[in-house]
mmCIF file with all atom_site columns, C-alpha atoms in Angstrom:
data_model
loop_
_atom_site.group_PDB
_atom_site.id
_atom_site.type_symbol
_atom_site.label_atom_id
_atom_site.label_alt_id
_atom_site.label_comp_id
_atom_site.label_asym_id
_atom_site.label_entity_id
_atom_site.label_seq_id
_atom_site.pdbx_PDB_ins_code
_atom_site.Cartn_x
_atom_site.Cartn_y
_atom_site.Cartn_z
_atom_site.occupancy
_atom_site.B_iso_or_equiv
_atom_site.pdbx_formal_charge
_atom_site.auth_seq_id
_atom_site.auth_comp_id
_atom_site.auth_asym_id
_atom_site.auth_atom_id
_atom_site.pdbx_PDB_model_num
ATOM 1   C CA . GLY A 1 1   ? -5.815  7.325   -18.832 1.00 0.00 ? 1   GLY A CA 1
ATOM 2   C CA . ASN A 1 2   ? -7.160  8.065   -15.350 1.00 0.00 ? 2   ASN A CA 1
ATOM 3   C CA . VAL A 1 3   ? -10.869 7.675   -14.488 1.00 0.00 ? 3   VAL A CA 1
ATOM 4   C CA . GLY A 1 4   ? -12.527 9.988   -12.069 1.00 0.00 ? 4   GLY A CA 1
ATOM 5   C CA . ILE A 1 5   ? -15.889 9.659   -10.148 1.00 0.00 ? 5   ILE A CA 1
ATOM 6   C CA . GLY A 1 6   ? -16.929 12.935  -8.705  1.00 0.00 ? 6   GLY A CA 1
ATOM 7   C CA . THR A 1 7   ? -13.992 14.678  -10.222 1.00 0.00 ? 7   THR A CA 1
ATOM 8   C CA . THR A 1 8   ? -12.941 15.979  -13.636 1.00 0.00 ? 8   THR A CA 1
ATOM 9   C CA . ASN A 1 9   ? -9.168  15.880  -12.875 1.00 0.00 ? 9   ASN A CA 1
ATOM 10  C CA . PRO A 1 10  ? -8.329  12.386  -11.561 1.00 0.00 ? 10  PRO A CA 1
ATOM 11  C CA . THR A 1 11  ? -4.828  11.966  -10.375 1.00 0.00 ? 11  THR A CA 1
ATOM 12  C CA . GLU A 1 12  ? -4.810  8.237   -10.070 1.00 0.00 ? 12  GLU A CA 1
ATOM 13  C CA . LYS A 1 13  ? -5.992  5.344   -12.347 1.00 0.00 ? 13  LYS A CA 1
ATOM 14  C CA . LEU A 1 14  ? -9.209  5.424   -10.398 1.00 0.00 ? 14  LEU A CA 1
ATOM 15  C CA . TYR A 1 15  ? -9.958  8.460   -8.365  1.00 0.00 ? 15  TYR A CA 1
ATOM 16  C CA . VAL A 1 16  ? -13.263 8.664   -6.355  1.00 0.00 ? 16  VAL A CA 1
ATOM 17  C CA . VAL A 1 17  ? -14.443 11.696  -4.506  1.00 0.00 ? 17  VAL A CA 1
ATOM 18  C CA . GLY A 1 18  ? -16.772 10.327  -1.896  1.00 0.00 ? 18  GLY A CA 1
ATOM 19  C CA . ASN A 1 19  ? -17.122 7.060   0.074   1.00 0.00 ? 19  ASN A CA 1
ATOM 20  C CA . ILE A 1 20  ? -16.460 3.627   -1.290  1.00 0.00 ? 20  ILE A CA 1
ATOM 21  C CA . SER A 1 21  ? -18.049 0.638   0.215   1.00 0.00 ? 21  SER A CA 1
ATOM 22  C CA . GLY A 1 22  ? -17.267 -3.022  -0.199  1.00 0.00 ? 22  GLY A CA 1
ATOM 23  C CA . VAL A 1 23  ? -17.268 -6.384  1.687   1.00 0.00 ? 23  VAL A CA 1
ATOM 24  C CA . SER A 1 24  ? -13.536 -6.808  1.407   1.00 0.00 ? 24  SER A CA 1
ATOM 25  C CA . PHE A 1 25  ? -10.394 -5.400  -0.129  1.00 0.00 ? 25  PHE A CA 1
ATOM 26  C CA . ILE A 1 26  ? -7.503  -7.762  -1.099  1.00 0.00 ? 26  ILE A CA 1
ATOM 27  C CA . TYR A 1 27  ? -4.083  -6.528  -1.536  1.00 0.00 ? 27  TYR A CA 1
ATOM 28  C CA . ASN A 1 28  ? -1.606  -8.593  -3.976  1.00 0.00 ? 28  ASN A CA 1
ATOM 29  C CA . SER A 1 29  ? 0.826   -9.975  -1.467  1.00 0.00 ? 29  SER A CA 1
ATOM 30  C CA . ASP A 1 30  ? 2.127   -13.145 -2.847  1.00 0.00 ? 30  ASP A CA 1
ATOM 31  C CA . ARG A 1 31  ? 5.862   -13.799 -2.404  1.00 0.00 ? 31  ARG A CA 1
ATOM 32  C CA . ASN A 1 32  ? 6.185   -14.614 -6.015  1.00 0.00 ? 32  ASN A CA 1
ATOM 33  C CA . LEU A 1 33  ? 5.273   -10.961 -6.803  1.00 0.00 ? 33  LEU A CA 1
ATOM 34  C CA . LYS A 1 34  ? 8.129   -9.526  -4.625  1.00 0.00 ? 34  LYS A CA 1
ATOM 35  C CA . LYS A 1 35  ? 11.900  -9.356  -4.620  1.00 0.00 ? 35  LYS A CA 1
ATOM 36  C CA . ASN A 1 36  ? 14.523  -7.797  -2.143  1.00 0.00 ? 36  ASN A CA 1
ATOM 37  C CA . ILE A 1 37  ? 12.158  -8.913  0.840   1.00 0.00 ? 37  ILE A CA 1
ATOM 38  C CA . LYS A 1 38  ? 13.485  -7.702  4.149   1.00 0.00 ? 38  LYS A CA 1
ATOM 39  C CA . THR A 1 39  ? 11.980  -7.268  7.624   1.00 0.00 ? 39  THR A CA 1
ATOM 40  C CA . ILE A 1 40  ? 11.215  -3.695  8.590   1.00 0.00 ? 40  ILE A CA 1
ATOM 41  C CA . SER A 1 41  ? 13.993  -2.160  10.541  1.00 0.00 ? 41  SER A CA 1
ATOM 42  C CA . ASP A 1 42  ? 13.318  -0.208  13.689  1.00 0.00 ? 42  ASP A CA 1
ATOM 43  C CA . PRO A 1 43  ? 9.514   -0.543  13.376  1.00 0.00 ? 43  PRO A CA 1
ATOM 44  C CA . LEU A 1 44  ? 8.619   0.704   16.764  1.00 0.00 ? 44  LEU A CA 1
ATOM 45  C CA . ASP A 1 45  ? 10.666  3.931   16.258  1.00 0.00 ? 45  ASP A CA 1
ATOM 46  C CA . LYS A 1 46  ? 9.030   4.521   12.910  1.00 0.00 ? 46  LYS A CA 1
ATOM 47  C CA . ILE A 1 47  ? 5.448   3.979   14.330  1.00 0.00 ? 47  ILE A CA 1
ATOM 48  C CA . LEU A 1 48  ? 6.355   6.433   17.303  1.00 0.00 ? 48  LEU A CA 1
ATOM 49  C CA . ASN A 1 49  ? 7.142   8.997   14.713  1.00 0.00 ? 49  ASN A CA 1
ATOM 50  C CA . LEU A 1 50  ? 3.684   8.841   13.255  1.00 0.00 ? 50  LEU A CA 1
ATOM 51  C CA . ARG A 1 51  ? 0.949   11.152  14.702  1.00 0.00 ? 51  ARG A CA 1
ATOM 52  C CA . GLY A 1 52  ? -2.717  10.077  14.636  1.00 0.00 ? 52  GLY A CA 1
ATOM 53  C CA . VAL A 1 53  ? -4.948  13.115  14.451  1.00 0.00 ? 53  VAL A CA 1
ATOM 54  C CA . THR A 1 54  ? -8.532  14.111  14.558  1.00 0.00 ? 54  THR A CA 1
ATOM 55  C CA . PHE A 1 55  ? -9.679  16.856  12.064  1.00 0.00 ? 55  PHE A CA 1
ATOM 56  C CA . ASN A 1 56  ? -12.637 18.209  10.060  1.00 0.00 ? 56  ASN A CA 1
ATOM 57  C CA . TRP A 1 57  ? -12.656 17.928  6.169   1.00 0.00 ? 57  TRP A CA 1
ATOM 58  C CA . LYS A 1 58  ? -12.544 21.435  4.731   1.00 0.00 ? 58  LYS A CA 1
ATOM 59  C CA . ALA A 1 59  ? -14.982 20.410  1.915   1.00 0.00 ? 59  ALA A CA 1
ATOM 60  C CA . ASP A 1 60  ? -18.006 19.474  4.161   1.00 0.00 ? 60  ASP A CA 1
ATOM 61  C CA . GLY A 1 61  ? -16.755 20.054  7.802   1.00 0.00 ? 61  GLY A CA 1
ATOM 62  C CA . LYS A 1 62  ? -17.262 16.293  8.714   1.00 0.00 ? 62  LYS A CA 1
ATOM 63  C CA . PRO A 1 63  ? -15.112 15.178  11.470  1.00 0.00 ? 63  PRO A CA 1
ATOM 64  C CA . ALA A 1 64  ? -12.510 12.324  10.798  1.00 0.00 ? 64  ALA A CA 1
ATOM 65  C CA . VAL A 1 65  ? -9.494  10.520  12.128  1.00 0.00 ? 65  VAL A CA 1
ATOM 66  C CA . GLY A 1 66  ? -6.391  9.811   10.279  1.00 0.00 ? 66  GLY A CA 1
ATOM 67  C CA . LEU A 1 67  ? -2.771  10.808  9.553   1.00 0.00 ? 67  LEU A CA 1
ATOM 68  C CA . ILE A 1 68  ? -1.147  13.737  7.715   1.00 0.00 ? 68  ILE A CA 1
ATOM 69  C CA . ALA A 1 69  ? 0.363   12.602  4.451   1.00 0.00 ? 69  ALA A CA 1
ATOM 70  C CA . GLN A 1 70  ? 3.339   14.793  4.716   1.00 0.00 ? 70  GLN A CA 1
ATOM 71  C CA . GLU A 1 71  ? 4.215   13.514  8.143   1.00 0.00 ? 71  GLU A CA 1
ATOM 72  C CA . VAL A 1 72  ? 3.883   9.796   6.937   1.00 0.00 ? 72  VAL A CA 1
ATOM 73  C CA . GLU A 1 73  ? 6.088   10.727  3.982   1.00 0.00 ? 73  GLU A CA 1
ATOM 74  C CA . LYS A 1 74  ? 8.977   11.491  6.420   1.00 0.00 ? 74  LYS A CA 1
ATOM 75  C CA . VAL A 1 75  ? 8.775   8.107   7.929   1.00 0.00 ? 75  VAL A CA 1
ATOM 76  C CA . PHE A 1 76  ? 7.362   5.765   5.095   1.00 0.00 ? 76  PHE A CA 1
ATOM 77  C CA . PRO A 1 77  ? 7.669   7.683   1.781   1.00 0.00 ? 77  PRO A CA 1
ATOM 78  C CA . GLU A 1 78  ? 6.780   4.550   -0.074  1.00 0.00 ? 78  GLU A CA 1
ATOM 79  C CA . LEU A 1 79  ? 3.224   4.770   1.553   1.00 0.00 ? 79  LEU A CA 1
ATOM 80  C CA . VAL A 1 80  ? 2.432   8.265   0.230   1.00 0.00 ? 80  VAL A CA 1
ATOM 81  C CA . THR A 1 81  ? 1.187   9.032   -3.255  1.00 0.00 ? 81  THR A CA 1
ATOM 82  C CA . GLY A 1 82  ? 0.108   12.113  -5.129  1.00 0.00 ? 82  GLY A CA 1
ATOM 83  C CA . VAL A 1 83  ? 1.450   15.711  -5.361  1.00 0.00 ? 83  VAL A CA 1
ATOM 84  C CA . GLU A 1 84  ? 1.453   18.577  -2.877  1.00 0.00 ? 84  GLU A CA 1
ATOM 85  C CA . GLY A 1 85  ? -2.101  19.512  -2.235  1.00 0.00 ? 85  GLY A CA 1
ATOM 86  C CA . SER A 1 86  ? -3.496  16.236  -3.057  1.00 0.00 ? 86  SER A CA 1
ATOM 87  C CA . LYS A 1 87  ? -1.294  13.641  -1.197  1.00 0.00 ? 87  LYS A CA 1
ATOM 88  C CA . GLY A 1 88  ? -2.687  10.301  -0.065  1.00 0.00 ? 88  GLY A CA 1
ATOM 89  C CA . VAL A 1 89  ? -1.619  7.530   2.332   1.00 0.00 ? 89  VAL A CA 1
ATOM 90  C CA . GLN A 1 90  ? -1.827  3.850   1.695   1.00 0.00 ? 90  GLN A CA 1
ATOM 91  C CA . TYR A 1 91  ? -3.328  3.164   5.095   1.00 0.00 ? 91  TYR A CA 1
ATOM 92  C CA . GLY A 1 92  ? -3.704  -0.599  4.513   1.00 0.00 ? 92  GLY A CA 1
ATOM 93  C CA . ASN A 1 93  ? 0.014   -0.964  4.107   1.00 0.00 ? 93  ASN A CA 1
ATOM 94  C CA . LEU A 1 94  ? 0.647   0.362   7.474   1.00 0.00 ? 94  LEU A CA 1
ATOM 95  C CA . VAL A 1 95  ? -0.454  -3.157  8.816   1.00 0.00 ? 95  VAL A CA 1
ATOM 96  C CA . ALA A 1 96  ? 3.061   -4.516  8.288   1.00 0.00 ? 96  ALA A CA 1
ATOM 97  C CA . PRO A 1 97  ? 5.010   -1.941  10.305  1.00 0.00 ? 97  PRO A CA 1
ATOM 98  C CA . LEU A 1 98  ? 2.282   -2.049  13.046  1.00 0.00 ? 98  LEU A CA 1
ATOM 99  C CA . ILE A 1 99  ? 2.737   -5.906  13.244  1.00 0.00 ? 99  ILE A CA 1
ATOM 100 C CA . GLU A 1 100 ? 6.576   -5.514  13.599  1.00 0.00 ? 100 GLU A CA 1
ATOM 101 C CA . ALA A 1 101 ? 6.100   -2.758  16.129  1.00 0.00 ? 101 ALA A CA 1
ATOM 102 C CA . VAL A 1 102 ? 3.858   -4.954  18.311  1.00 0.00 ? 102 VAL A CA 1
ATOM 103 C CA . LYS A 1 103 ? 6.441   -7.676  18.021  1.00 0.00 ? 103 LYS A CA 1
ATOM 104 C CA . ALA A 1 104 ? 9.231   -5.339  19.046  1.00 0.00 ? 104 ALA A CA 1
ATOM 105 C CA . GLN A 1 105 ? 7.115   -4.093  22.050  1.00 0.00 ? 105 GLN A CA 1
ATOM 106 C CA . GLN A 1 106 ? 6.367   -7.637  23.033  1.00 0.00 ? 106 GLN A CA 1
ATOM 107 C CA . GLN A 1 107 ? 10.171  -8.418  22.965  1.00 0.00 ? 107 GLN A CA 1
ATOM 108 C CA . GLU A 1 108 ? 10.714  -5.424  25.275  1.00 0.00 ? 108 GLU A CA 1
ATOM 109 C CA . ILE A 1 109 ? 7.930   -6.561  27.629  1.00 0.00 ? 109 ILE A CA 1
ATOM 110 C CA . ASN A 1 110 ? 9.354   -10.061 27.789  1.00 0.00 ? 110 ASN A CA 1
ATOM 111 C CA . THR A 1 111 ? 12.847  -8.744  28.678  1.00 0.00 ? 111 THR A CA 1
ATOM 112 C CA . LEU A 1 112 ? 11.326  -6.498  31.407  1.00 0.00 ? 112 LEU A CA 1
ATOM 113 C CA . GLU A 1 113 ? 9.322   -9.355  32.764  1.00 0.00 ? 113 GLU A CA 1
ATOM 114 C CA . THR A 1 114 ? 12.493  -11.539 33.009  1.00 0.00 ? 114 THR A CA 1
ATOM 115 C CA . ARG A 1 115 ? 14.375  -8.660  34.774  1.00 0.00 ? 115 ARG A CA 1
ATOM 116 C CA . ILE A 1 116 ? 11.484  -8.265  37.271  1.00 0.00 ? 116 ILE A CA 1
ATOM 117 C CA . GLU A 1 117 ? 11.455  -11.942 38.015  1.00 0.00 ? 117 GLU A CA 1
ATOM 118 C CA . ILE A 1 118 ? 15.231  -11.956 38.622  1.00 0.00 ? 118 ILE A CA 1
ATOM 119 C CA . LEU A 1 119 ? 15.034  -8.864  40.801  1.00 0.00 ? 119 LEU A CA 1
ATOM 120 C CA . GLU A 1 120 ? 12.106  -10.470 42.886  1.00 0.00 ? 120 GLU A CA 1
ATOM 121 C CA . ARG A 1 121 ? 13.986  -13.697 43.336  1.00 0.00 ? 121 ARG A CA 1
ATOM 122 C CA . ASN A 1 122 ? 17.079  -11.827 44.695  1.00 0.00 ? 122 ASN A CA 1
ATOM 123 C CA . LYS A 1 123 ? 15.193  -9.998  47.427  1.00 0.00 ? 123 LYS A CA 1
#
């Protein structure tokens, strides 16, 4: 069953209400654990469809920064877990699309730099 800390109704194998601290968190990411591996398509468009927000938690009023799970779900449904009213985002797994988006931006920058160099030479 599910285990809860600070809750009597855990919705995941381990559900903690409150902060968790640690030195490091390691995701299983070995190639041998995966199949159907593909590079993320249109990563920049997908990242541009996410919205970073500031907000206050209803429970204690504390300010925070993050994403809205329902909005993430429209772009990366595989990164959202839970049910309406208790959805969560696998923030750590956003690293991969962010890496691919940076690479896509760099490719655009390189193309624009080349165009600028050509235009400057032809003045």
